[in-house]
XYZ file of C-alpha atoms in Angstrom:
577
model
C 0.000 0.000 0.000
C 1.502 3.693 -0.744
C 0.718 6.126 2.287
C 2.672 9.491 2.499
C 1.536 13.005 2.996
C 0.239 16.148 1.273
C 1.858 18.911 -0.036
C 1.407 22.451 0.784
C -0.746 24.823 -1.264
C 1.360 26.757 -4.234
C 0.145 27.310 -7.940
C 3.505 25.960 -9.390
C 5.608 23.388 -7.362
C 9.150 22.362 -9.149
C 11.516 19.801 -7.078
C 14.298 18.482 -8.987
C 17.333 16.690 -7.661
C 20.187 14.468 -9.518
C 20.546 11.471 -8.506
C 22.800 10.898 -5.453
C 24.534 7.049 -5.498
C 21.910 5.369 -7.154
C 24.240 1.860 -7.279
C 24.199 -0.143 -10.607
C 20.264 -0.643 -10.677
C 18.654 -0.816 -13.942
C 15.656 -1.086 -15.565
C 13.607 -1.454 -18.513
C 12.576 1.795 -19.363
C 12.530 3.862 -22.197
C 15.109 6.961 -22.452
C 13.195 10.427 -22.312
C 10.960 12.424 -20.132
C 7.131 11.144 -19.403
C 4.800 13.144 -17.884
C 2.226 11.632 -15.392
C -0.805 12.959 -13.434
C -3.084 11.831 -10.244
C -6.012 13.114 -8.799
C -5.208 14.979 -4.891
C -7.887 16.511 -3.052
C -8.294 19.554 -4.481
C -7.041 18.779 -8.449
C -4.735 17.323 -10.242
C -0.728 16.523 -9.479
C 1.100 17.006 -12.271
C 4.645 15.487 -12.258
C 7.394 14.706 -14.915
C 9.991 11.816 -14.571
C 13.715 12.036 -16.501
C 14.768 8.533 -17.851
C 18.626 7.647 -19.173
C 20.380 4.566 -19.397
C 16.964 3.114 -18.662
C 16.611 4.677 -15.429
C 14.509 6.819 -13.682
C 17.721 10.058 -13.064
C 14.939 13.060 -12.159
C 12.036 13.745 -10.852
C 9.899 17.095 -11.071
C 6.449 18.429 -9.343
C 5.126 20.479 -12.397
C 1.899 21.412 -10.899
C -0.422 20.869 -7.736
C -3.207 22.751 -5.680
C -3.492 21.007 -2.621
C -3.479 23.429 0.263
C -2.569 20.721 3.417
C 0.768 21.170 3.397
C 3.982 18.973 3.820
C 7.709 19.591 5.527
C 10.423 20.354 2.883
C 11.828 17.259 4.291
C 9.110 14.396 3.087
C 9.037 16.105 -0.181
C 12.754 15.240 -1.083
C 12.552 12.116 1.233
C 9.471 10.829 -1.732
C 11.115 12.271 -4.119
C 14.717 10.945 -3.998
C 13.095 7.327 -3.023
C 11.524 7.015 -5.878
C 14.788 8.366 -7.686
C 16.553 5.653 -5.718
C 14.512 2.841 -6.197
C 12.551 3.620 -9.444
C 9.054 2.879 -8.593
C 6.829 3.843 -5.831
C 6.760 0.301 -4.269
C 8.570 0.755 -1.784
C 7.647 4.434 -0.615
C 6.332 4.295 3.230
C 4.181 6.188 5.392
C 5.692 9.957 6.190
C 2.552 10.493 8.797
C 0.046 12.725 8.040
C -1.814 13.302 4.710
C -2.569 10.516 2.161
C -4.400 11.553 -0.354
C -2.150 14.321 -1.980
C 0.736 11.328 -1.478
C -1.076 9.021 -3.193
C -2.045 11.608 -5.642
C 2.123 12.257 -6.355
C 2.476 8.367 -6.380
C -0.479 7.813 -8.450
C 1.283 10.454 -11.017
C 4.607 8.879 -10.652
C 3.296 5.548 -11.655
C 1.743 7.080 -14.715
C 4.841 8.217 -15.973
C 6.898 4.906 -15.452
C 4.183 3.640 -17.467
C 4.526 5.524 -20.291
C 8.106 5.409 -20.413
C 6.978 1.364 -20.859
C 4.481 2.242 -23.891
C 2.389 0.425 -21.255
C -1.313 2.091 -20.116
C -1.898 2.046 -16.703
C -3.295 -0.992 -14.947
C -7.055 -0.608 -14.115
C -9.075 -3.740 -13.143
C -11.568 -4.667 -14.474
C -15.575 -4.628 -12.955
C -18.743 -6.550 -14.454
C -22.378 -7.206 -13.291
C -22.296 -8.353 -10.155
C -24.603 -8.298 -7.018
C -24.277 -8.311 -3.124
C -26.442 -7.939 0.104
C -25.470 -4.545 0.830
C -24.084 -1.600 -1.654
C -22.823 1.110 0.124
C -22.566 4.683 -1.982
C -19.289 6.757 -0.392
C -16.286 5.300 1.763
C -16.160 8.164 4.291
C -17.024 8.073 7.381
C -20.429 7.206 7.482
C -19.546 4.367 4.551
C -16.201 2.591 6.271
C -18.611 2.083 9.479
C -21.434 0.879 8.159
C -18.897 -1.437 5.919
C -17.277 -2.401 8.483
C -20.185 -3.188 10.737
C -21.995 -5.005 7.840
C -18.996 -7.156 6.828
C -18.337 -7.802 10.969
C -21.684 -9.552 10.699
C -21.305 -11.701 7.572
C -23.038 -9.868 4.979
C -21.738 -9.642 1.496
C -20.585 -5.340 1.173
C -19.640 -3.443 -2.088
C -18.607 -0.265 -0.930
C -18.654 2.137 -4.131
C -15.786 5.968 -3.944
C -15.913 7.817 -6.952
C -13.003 9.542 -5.406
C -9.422 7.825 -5.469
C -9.208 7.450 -2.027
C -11.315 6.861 1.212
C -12.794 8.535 4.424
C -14.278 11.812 2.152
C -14.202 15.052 4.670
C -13.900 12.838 7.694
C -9.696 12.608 6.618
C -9.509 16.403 7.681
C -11.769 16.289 10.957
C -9.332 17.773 13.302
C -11.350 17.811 16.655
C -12.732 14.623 17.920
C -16.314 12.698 18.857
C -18.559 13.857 21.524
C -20.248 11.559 23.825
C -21.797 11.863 27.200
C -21.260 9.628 30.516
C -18.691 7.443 29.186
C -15.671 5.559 30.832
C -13.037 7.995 30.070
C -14.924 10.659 31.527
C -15.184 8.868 34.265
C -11.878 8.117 34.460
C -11.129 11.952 34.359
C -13.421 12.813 37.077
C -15.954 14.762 34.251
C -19.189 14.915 35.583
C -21.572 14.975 32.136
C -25.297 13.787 31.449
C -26.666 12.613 28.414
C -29.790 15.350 29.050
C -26.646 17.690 29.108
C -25.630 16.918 25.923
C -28.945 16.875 24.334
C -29.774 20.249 25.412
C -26.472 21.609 24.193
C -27.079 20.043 21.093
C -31.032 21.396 20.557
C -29.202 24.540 21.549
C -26.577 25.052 19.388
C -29.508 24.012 16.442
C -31.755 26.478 17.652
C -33.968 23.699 18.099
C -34.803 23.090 14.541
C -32.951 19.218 15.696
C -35.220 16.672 15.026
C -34.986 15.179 19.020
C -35.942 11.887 18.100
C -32.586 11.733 16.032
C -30.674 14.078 18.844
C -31.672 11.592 21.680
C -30.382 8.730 19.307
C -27.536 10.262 18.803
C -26.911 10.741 22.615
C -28.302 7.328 23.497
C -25.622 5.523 21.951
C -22.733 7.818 22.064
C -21.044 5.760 24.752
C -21.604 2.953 22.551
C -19.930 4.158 19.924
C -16.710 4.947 22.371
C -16.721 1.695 23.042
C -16.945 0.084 19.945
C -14.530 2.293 18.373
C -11.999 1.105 21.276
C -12.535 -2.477 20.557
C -10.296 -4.564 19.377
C -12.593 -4.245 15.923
C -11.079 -0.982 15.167
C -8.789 -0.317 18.146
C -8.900 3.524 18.573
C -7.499 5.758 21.036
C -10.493 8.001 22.257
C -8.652 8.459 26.012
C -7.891 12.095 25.988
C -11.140 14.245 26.589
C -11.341 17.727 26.323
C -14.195 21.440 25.764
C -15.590 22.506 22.635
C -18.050 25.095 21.741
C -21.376 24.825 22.655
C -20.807 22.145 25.339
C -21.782 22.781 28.808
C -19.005 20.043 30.061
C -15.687 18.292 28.660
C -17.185 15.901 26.414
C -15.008 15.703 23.369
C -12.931 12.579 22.751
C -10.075 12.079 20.650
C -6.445 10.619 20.566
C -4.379 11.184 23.404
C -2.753 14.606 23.042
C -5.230 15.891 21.245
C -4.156 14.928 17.991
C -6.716 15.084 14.920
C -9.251 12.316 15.133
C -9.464 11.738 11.044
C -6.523 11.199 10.477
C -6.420 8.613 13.501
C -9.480 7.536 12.495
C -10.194 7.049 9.029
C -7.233 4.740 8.442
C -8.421 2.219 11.434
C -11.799 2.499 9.593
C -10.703 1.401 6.280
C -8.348 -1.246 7.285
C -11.195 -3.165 9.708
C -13.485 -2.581 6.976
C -11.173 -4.584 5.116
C -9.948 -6.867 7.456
C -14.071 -7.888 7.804
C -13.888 -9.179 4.096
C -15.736 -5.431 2.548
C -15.238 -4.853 -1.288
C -14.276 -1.203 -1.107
C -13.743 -0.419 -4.864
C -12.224 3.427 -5.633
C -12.550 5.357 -8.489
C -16.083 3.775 -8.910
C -18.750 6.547 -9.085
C -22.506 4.991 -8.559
C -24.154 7.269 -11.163
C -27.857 5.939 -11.065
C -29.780 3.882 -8.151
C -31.705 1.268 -9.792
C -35.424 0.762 -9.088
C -37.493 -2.339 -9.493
C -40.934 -2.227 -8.892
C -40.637 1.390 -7.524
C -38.460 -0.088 -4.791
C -34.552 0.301 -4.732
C -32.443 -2.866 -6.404
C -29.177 -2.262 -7.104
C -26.787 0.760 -8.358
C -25.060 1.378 -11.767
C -21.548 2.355 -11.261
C -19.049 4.414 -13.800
C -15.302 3.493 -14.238
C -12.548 4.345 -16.784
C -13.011 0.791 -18.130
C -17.068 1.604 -19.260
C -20.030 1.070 -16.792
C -21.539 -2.222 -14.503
C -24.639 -2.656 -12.817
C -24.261 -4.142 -8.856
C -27.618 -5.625 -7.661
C -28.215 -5.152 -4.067
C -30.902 -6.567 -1.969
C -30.105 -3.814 0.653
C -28.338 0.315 -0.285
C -26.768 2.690 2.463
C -26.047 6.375 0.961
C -23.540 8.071 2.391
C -22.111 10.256 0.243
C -21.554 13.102 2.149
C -22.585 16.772 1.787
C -22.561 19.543 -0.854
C -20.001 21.742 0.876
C -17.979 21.636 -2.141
C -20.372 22.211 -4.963
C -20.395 26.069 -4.876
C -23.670 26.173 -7.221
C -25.633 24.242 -4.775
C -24.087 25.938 -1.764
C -25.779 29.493 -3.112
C -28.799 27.955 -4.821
C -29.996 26.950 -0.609
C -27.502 30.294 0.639
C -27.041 33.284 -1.613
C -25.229 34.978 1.311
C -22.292 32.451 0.828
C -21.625 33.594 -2.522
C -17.726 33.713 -3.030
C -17.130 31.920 0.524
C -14.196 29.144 0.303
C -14.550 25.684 1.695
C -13.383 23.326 3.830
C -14.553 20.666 2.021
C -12.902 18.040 -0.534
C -13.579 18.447 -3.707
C -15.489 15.138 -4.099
C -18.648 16.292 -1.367
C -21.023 17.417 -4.528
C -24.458 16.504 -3.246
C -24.471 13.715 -5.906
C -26.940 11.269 -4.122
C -29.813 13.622 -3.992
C -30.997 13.484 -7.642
C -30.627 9.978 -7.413
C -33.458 9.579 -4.677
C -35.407 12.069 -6.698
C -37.523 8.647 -8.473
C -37.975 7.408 -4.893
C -40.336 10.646 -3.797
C -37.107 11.249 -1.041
C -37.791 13.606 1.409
C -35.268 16.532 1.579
C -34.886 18.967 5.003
C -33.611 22.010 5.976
C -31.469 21.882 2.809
C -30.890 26.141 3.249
C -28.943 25.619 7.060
C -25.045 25.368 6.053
C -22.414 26.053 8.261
C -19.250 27.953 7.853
C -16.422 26.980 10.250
C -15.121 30.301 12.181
C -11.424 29.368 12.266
C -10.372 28.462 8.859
C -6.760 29.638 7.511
C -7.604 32.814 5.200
C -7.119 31.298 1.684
C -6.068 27.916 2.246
C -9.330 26.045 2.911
C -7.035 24.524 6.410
C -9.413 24.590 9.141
C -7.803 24.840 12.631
C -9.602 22.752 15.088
C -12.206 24.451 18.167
C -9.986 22.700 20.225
C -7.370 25.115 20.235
C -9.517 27.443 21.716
C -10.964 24.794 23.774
C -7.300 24.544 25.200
C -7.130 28.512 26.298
C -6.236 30.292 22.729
C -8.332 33.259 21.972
C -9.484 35.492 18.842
C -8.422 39.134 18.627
C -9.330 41.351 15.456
C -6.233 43.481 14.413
C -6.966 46.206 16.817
C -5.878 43.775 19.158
C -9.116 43.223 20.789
C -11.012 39.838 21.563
C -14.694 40.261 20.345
C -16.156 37.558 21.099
C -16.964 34.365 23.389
C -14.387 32.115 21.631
C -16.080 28.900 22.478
C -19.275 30.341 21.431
C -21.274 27.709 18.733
C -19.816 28.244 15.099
C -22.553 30.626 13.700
C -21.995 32.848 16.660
C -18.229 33.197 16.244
C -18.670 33.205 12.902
C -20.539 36.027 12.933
C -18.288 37.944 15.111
C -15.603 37.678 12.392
C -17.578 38.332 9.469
C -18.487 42.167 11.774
C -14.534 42.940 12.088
C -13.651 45.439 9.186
C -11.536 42.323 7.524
C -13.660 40.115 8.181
C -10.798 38.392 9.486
C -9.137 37.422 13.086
C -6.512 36.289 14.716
C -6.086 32.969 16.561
C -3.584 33.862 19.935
C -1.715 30.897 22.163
C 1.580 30.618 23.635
C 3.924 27.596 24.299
C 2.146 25.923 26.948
C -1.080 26.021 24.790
C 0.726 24.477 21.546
C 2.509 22.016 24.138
C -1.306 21.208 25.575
C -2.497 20.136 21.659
C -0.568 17.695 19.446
C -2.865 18.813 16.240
C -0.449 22.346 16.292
C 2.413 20.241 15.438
C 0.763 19.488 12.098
C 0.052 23.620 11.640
C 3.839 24.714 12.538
C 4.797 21.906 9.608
C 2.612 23.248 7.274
C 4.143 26.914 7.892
C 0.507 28.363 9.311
C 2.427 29.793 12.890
C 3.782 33.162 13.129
C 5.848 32.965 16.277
C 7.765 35.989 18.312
C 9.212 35.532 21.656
C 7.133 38.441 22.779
C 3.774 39.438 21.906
C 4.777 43.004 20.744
C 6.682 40.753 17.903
C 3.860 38.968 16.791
C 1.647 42.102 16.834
C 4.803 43.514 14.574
C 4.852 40.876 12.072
C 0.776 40.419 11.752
C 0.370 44.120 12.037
C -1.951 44.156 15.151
C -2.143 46.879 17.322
C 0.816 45.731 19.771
C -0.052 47.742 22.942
C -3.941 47.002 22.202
C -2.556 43.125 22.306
C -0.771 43.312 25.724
C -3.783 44.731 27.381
C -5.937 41.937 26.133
C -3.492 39.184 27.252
C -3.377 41.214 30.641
C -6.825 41.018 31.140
C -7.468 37.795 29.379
C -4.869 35.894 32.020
C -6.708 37.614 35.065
C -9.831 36.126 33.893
C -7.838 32.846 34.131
C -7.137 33.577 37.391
C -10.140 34.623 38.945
C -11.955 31.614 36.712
C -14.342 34.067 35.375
C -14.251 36.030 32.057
C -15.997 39.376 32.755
C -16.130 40.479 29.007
C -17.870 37.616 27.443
C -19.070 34.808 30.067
C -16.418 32.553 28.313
C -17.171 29.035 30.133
C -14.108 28.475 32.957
C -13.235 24.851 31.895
C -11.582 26.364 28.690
C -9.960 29.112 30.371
C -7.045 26.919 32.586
C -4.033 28.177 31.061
C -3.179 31.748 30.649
C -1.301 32.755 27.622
C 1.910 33.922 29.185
C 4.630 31.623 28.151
C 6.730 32.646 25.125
C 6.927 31.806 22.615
C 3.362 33.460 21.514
C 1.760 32.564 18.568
C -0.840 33.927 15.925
C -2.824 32.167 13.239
C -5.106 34.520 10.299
C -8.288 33.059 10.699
C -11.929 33.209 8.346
C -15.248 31.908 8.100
C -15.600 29.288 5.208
C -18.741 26.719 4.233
C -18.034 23.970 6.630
C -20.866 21.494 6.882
C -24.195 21.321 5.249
C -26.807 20.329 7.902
C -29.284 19.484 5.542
C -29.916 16.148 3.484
C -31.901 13.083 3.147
C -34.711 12.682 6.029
C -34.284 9.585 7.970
C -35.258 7.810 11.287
C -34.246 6.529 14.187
C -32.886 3.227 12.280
C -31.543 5.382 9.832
C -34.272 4.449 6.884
C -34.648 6.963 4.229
C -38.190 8.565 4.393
C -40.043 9.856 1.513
C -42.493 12.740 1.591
C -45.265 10.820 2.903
C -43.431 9.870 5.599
C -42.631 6.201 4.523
C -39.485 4.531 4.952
C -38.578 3.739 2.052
C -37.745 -0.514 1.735
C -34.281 -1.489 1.369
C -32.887 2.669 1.378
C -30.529 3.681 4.504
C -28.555 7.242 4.999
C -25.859 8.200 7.319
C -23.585 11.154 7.691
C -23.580 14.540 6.230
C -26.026 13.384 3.200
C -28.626 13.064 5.570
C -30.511 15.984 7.187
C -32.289 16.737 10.832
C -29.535 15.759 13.431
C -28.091 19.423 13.572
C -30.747 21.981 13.044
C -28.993 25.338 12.348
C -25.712 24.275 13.687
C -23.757 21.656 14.204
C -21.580 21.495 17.135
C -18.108 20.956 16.690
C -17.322 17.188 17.878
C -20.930 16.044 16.481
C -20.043 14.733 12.934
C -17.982 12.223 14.091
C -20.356 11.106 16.679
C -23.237 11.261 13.848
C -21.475 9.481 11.178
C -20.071 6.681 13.264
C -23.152 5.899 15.580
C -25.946 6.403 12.416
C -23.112 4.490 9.856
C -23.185 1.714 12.533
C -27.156 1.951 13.055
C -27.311 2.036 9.159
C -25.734 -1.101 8.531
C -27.768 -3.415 11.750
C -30.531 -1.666 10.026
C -29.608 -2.803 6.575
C -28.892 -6.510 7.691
C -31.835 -7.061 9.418
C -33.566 -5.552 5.908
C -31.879 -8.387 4.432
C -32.813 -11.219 6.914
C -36.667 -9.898 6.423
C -36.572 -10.288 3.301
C -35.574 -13.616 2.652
């Protein structure tokens, strides 16, 4: 398997180096240069590759436009091993980002392929049929696959994209769940009516609650499944987001970013459980028979197959990334960026068109408060949730930081450049293992003193030192006079150098809206039928979040509805035999 990490964003990207002591390996290629491309998250990777004496001698990044960044170091370390050895076989994890790796890979391989007159190899897919199709291998798919599979039923899982986990790869936060084992451990006192209310809160109670007390119902659950053996995560450190009441966010210990700890535990016990998880295979039409749902026809680059299923789970994901649909439901986000991969398009809602689906709040799409400005690179709540804070440039915090994401949103969007600042010193970075990732990806700017970062982001330095003043005698006296800020996120003041700032803007985060379903996660239609053999999950389905989403509730939604998806699917299957 090829796993390595993403580059940083940059219109034009050239890395060449000679070859160092290559030994006396050769190889049967042709002499010239071949050009190759693969498909990253946000475009194409466009590389060329320098053969002589029938060996690969150069290797050079033409173009790319993926904005996750990589250290200068795993860029020469990929590309002087594939110099070295002359494929990409051999190329190993450098932790972090996979699918702009396997996008440079991808490209590599293309070239060594034409320097063979050889086209690449593509396998080959033809009618076939299976208890359970499942449309989309992010999240909400790789659970219900690997639930599904865990219980012996046959799973096609169907990615138009050329990789897996969708928009759940760049979840940075963590899942929330309520009266758990680790929060016991930690002496947090929570309450699954706690967490409920927070959530109807932060939705301004358009939730549907039968879906919101699921959702809390089996969050512990899902804890514990996810720490089973099954998929063996670490979910032990637990920390504050906004809109909680209480510490009720789980993630890796550290607080390192739960997709990428997550998705790739996903995908290989989804695997390991015997799924069919086929990439690069977009499900263009669900097939009806009878007026029911049968199967799905699927589009390749070697033509087009049907896959009859007695049993379909959609979980594409949302429409974050299709900027046409975004304004069609939100005019006001015209010209917003996105978080989003490229590959979260809305597809599966035309497709449910023939099956009367039921659409809801379709118009209530979030934007994420804290996103990079121009990069699309979100920086988790939990930053904030560790003691960081926002100022605008005249130095002044404006806002509840842990406030829900409309709110602080909002705050941002008032501030004359519509942008902020993200503040923290050492202790805070030290208190959060997902700012490692940012400093390697260049998004820090760091001065020993505050009055140097207020020089080199051009905030209003003595405005700054004030605001840290006060800010760190809130901390002491546990309460934040200016905006109520909740005391559990305020335990470290920001007073040990060296201080840090982050440009930070709103961009379309999460689209709330999607396919109505129910408690077992059945897809309703507008007559309020469940519609036989048709299951949702994740961010294609609608109702769970209201207005808002709170940050730590995706994961939570796809996992525990992906899991209830798939017992819902297989007992489908059972019924109907």
């Amino acid at each position: 398997m090829k796993y390595t990490k993403f580059f940083s964003a940059f219109s034009v990207l050239l890395i060449s180096f000679a070859v160092c002591s290559c030994g006396s390996k050769t190889y049967s290629l042709k002499d010239g240069t071949f050009s190759g491309e693969g498909e990253g998250r946000n475009g194409t990777v466009e590389v060329s590759v320098t053969i002589t004496g029938g060996k690969v001698t150069n290797a050079e990044i033409l173009n790319e436009n993926e904005t996750d960044g990589i250290a200068d170091n795993a860029k020469i370390q990929i590309i002087n091993q594939f110099i070295e050895e002359g494929s990409t076989k051999n190329i190993d994890v450098v932790s972090g980002a996979t699918i702009t790796s396997n996008a440079l890979l991808d490209a590599l391989d293309a070239a060594l392929a034409k320097s063979k007159n050889e086209n690449p190899i593509e396998t080959s897919y033809s009618d076939t049929e299976c208890d359970i199709a499942i449309i989309g291998a992010g999240g909400a798919g790789l659970t219900a696959a690997t639930e599904a599979a865990s219980k012996g039923a046959k799973v096609i899982v169907l990615e138009k994209m050329n990789f897996v986990g969708g928009n759940s790869n760049f979840s940075t936060g963590g899942i929330n769940a309520a009266y758990t084992k680790e929060q016991e451990r930690l002496g947090i006192k929570d309450s699954k009516e706690v967490f409920f209310n927070d959530t109807m809160k932060g939705g301004k109670f358009l939730n549907d609650p039968d879906l919101v007390h699921k959702l809390v119902d089996e969050s512990a659950g899902i804890i514990e499944w996810l720490q089973s053996p099954l998929i063996g995560a670490d979910l032990s450190d637990v920390g504050m987001f906004g809109g909680a009441t209480n510490k009720r966010i789980h993630r890796p210990q550290g607080g390192s970013a739960i997709g990428a700890h997550l998705v790739p535990l996903l995908h290989k016990a989804a695997l390991a459980q015997g799924a069919d998880i086929r990439l690069k295979n977009k499900v263009i039409d669900i097939i009806e028979e009878n007026g029911n749902p049968c199967g799905v026809r699927v589009s390749y680059a070697g033509g087009e197959y049907t896959v009859r299923a007695k049993a379909i789970i959609i979980a594409t994901g949302g429409f974050g990334a299709n900027p046409n649909l975004v304004v069609f439901y939100q005019a006001a986000l015209k010209g917003f960026g996105t978080t989003n991969q490229r590959g979260a398009t809305g597809d599966a809602f035309p497709m449910v068109e023939k099956f009367n689906a039921e659409l809801v709040q379709m118009e209530q799409i979030q934007t994420h408060p804290t996103v990079v400005k121009g990069t699309g690179i979100m920086i988790t709540e939990a930053i904030r949730g560790n003691g960081a804070i926002l100022v605008n440039k005249a130095g002044r915090r404006f806002v509840n930081e842990i406030e829900t994401r409309d709110i602080v949103s909002a705050a941002i969007l008032k501030c004359p450049e519509k942008s902020a600042f993200i503040i923290f010193d050492q202790k805070i970075r030290e208190s959060l293992k997902a700012v490692e990732d940012y400093a390697k990806q260049g998004l820090l700017t760091e001065g020993n003193t505050l009055r140097e970062v207020a020089e080199k982001t051009q905030i209003d330095a003595v405005a700054l030192e004030y605001t840290i003043q006060e800010y760190n005698r809130f901390v002491e006296q546990k309460k934040d006079e200016d905006f109520g800020r909740n005391p559990s996120s305020m335990e470290r003041p920001i007073s040990q150098g060296p201080f840090y700032a982050i440009e930070v803007e709103p961009a379309v985060h999460h689209t709330m809206g999607g396919l109505k379903i129910n408690t077992k996660a059945e897809v309703i239609n507008k007559s309020g039928q469940s519609i036989p053999g048709l299951f949702a999950a994740g961010e294609v389905t609608g109702g769970i979040h209201g207005a808002n989403r709170l940050g730590g509730n995706a994961v939570a939604d796809y996992c525990i509805f992906g899991k209830i998806a798939a017992d819902s699917a297989i007992e489908y299957v059972k019924s109907a035999q």
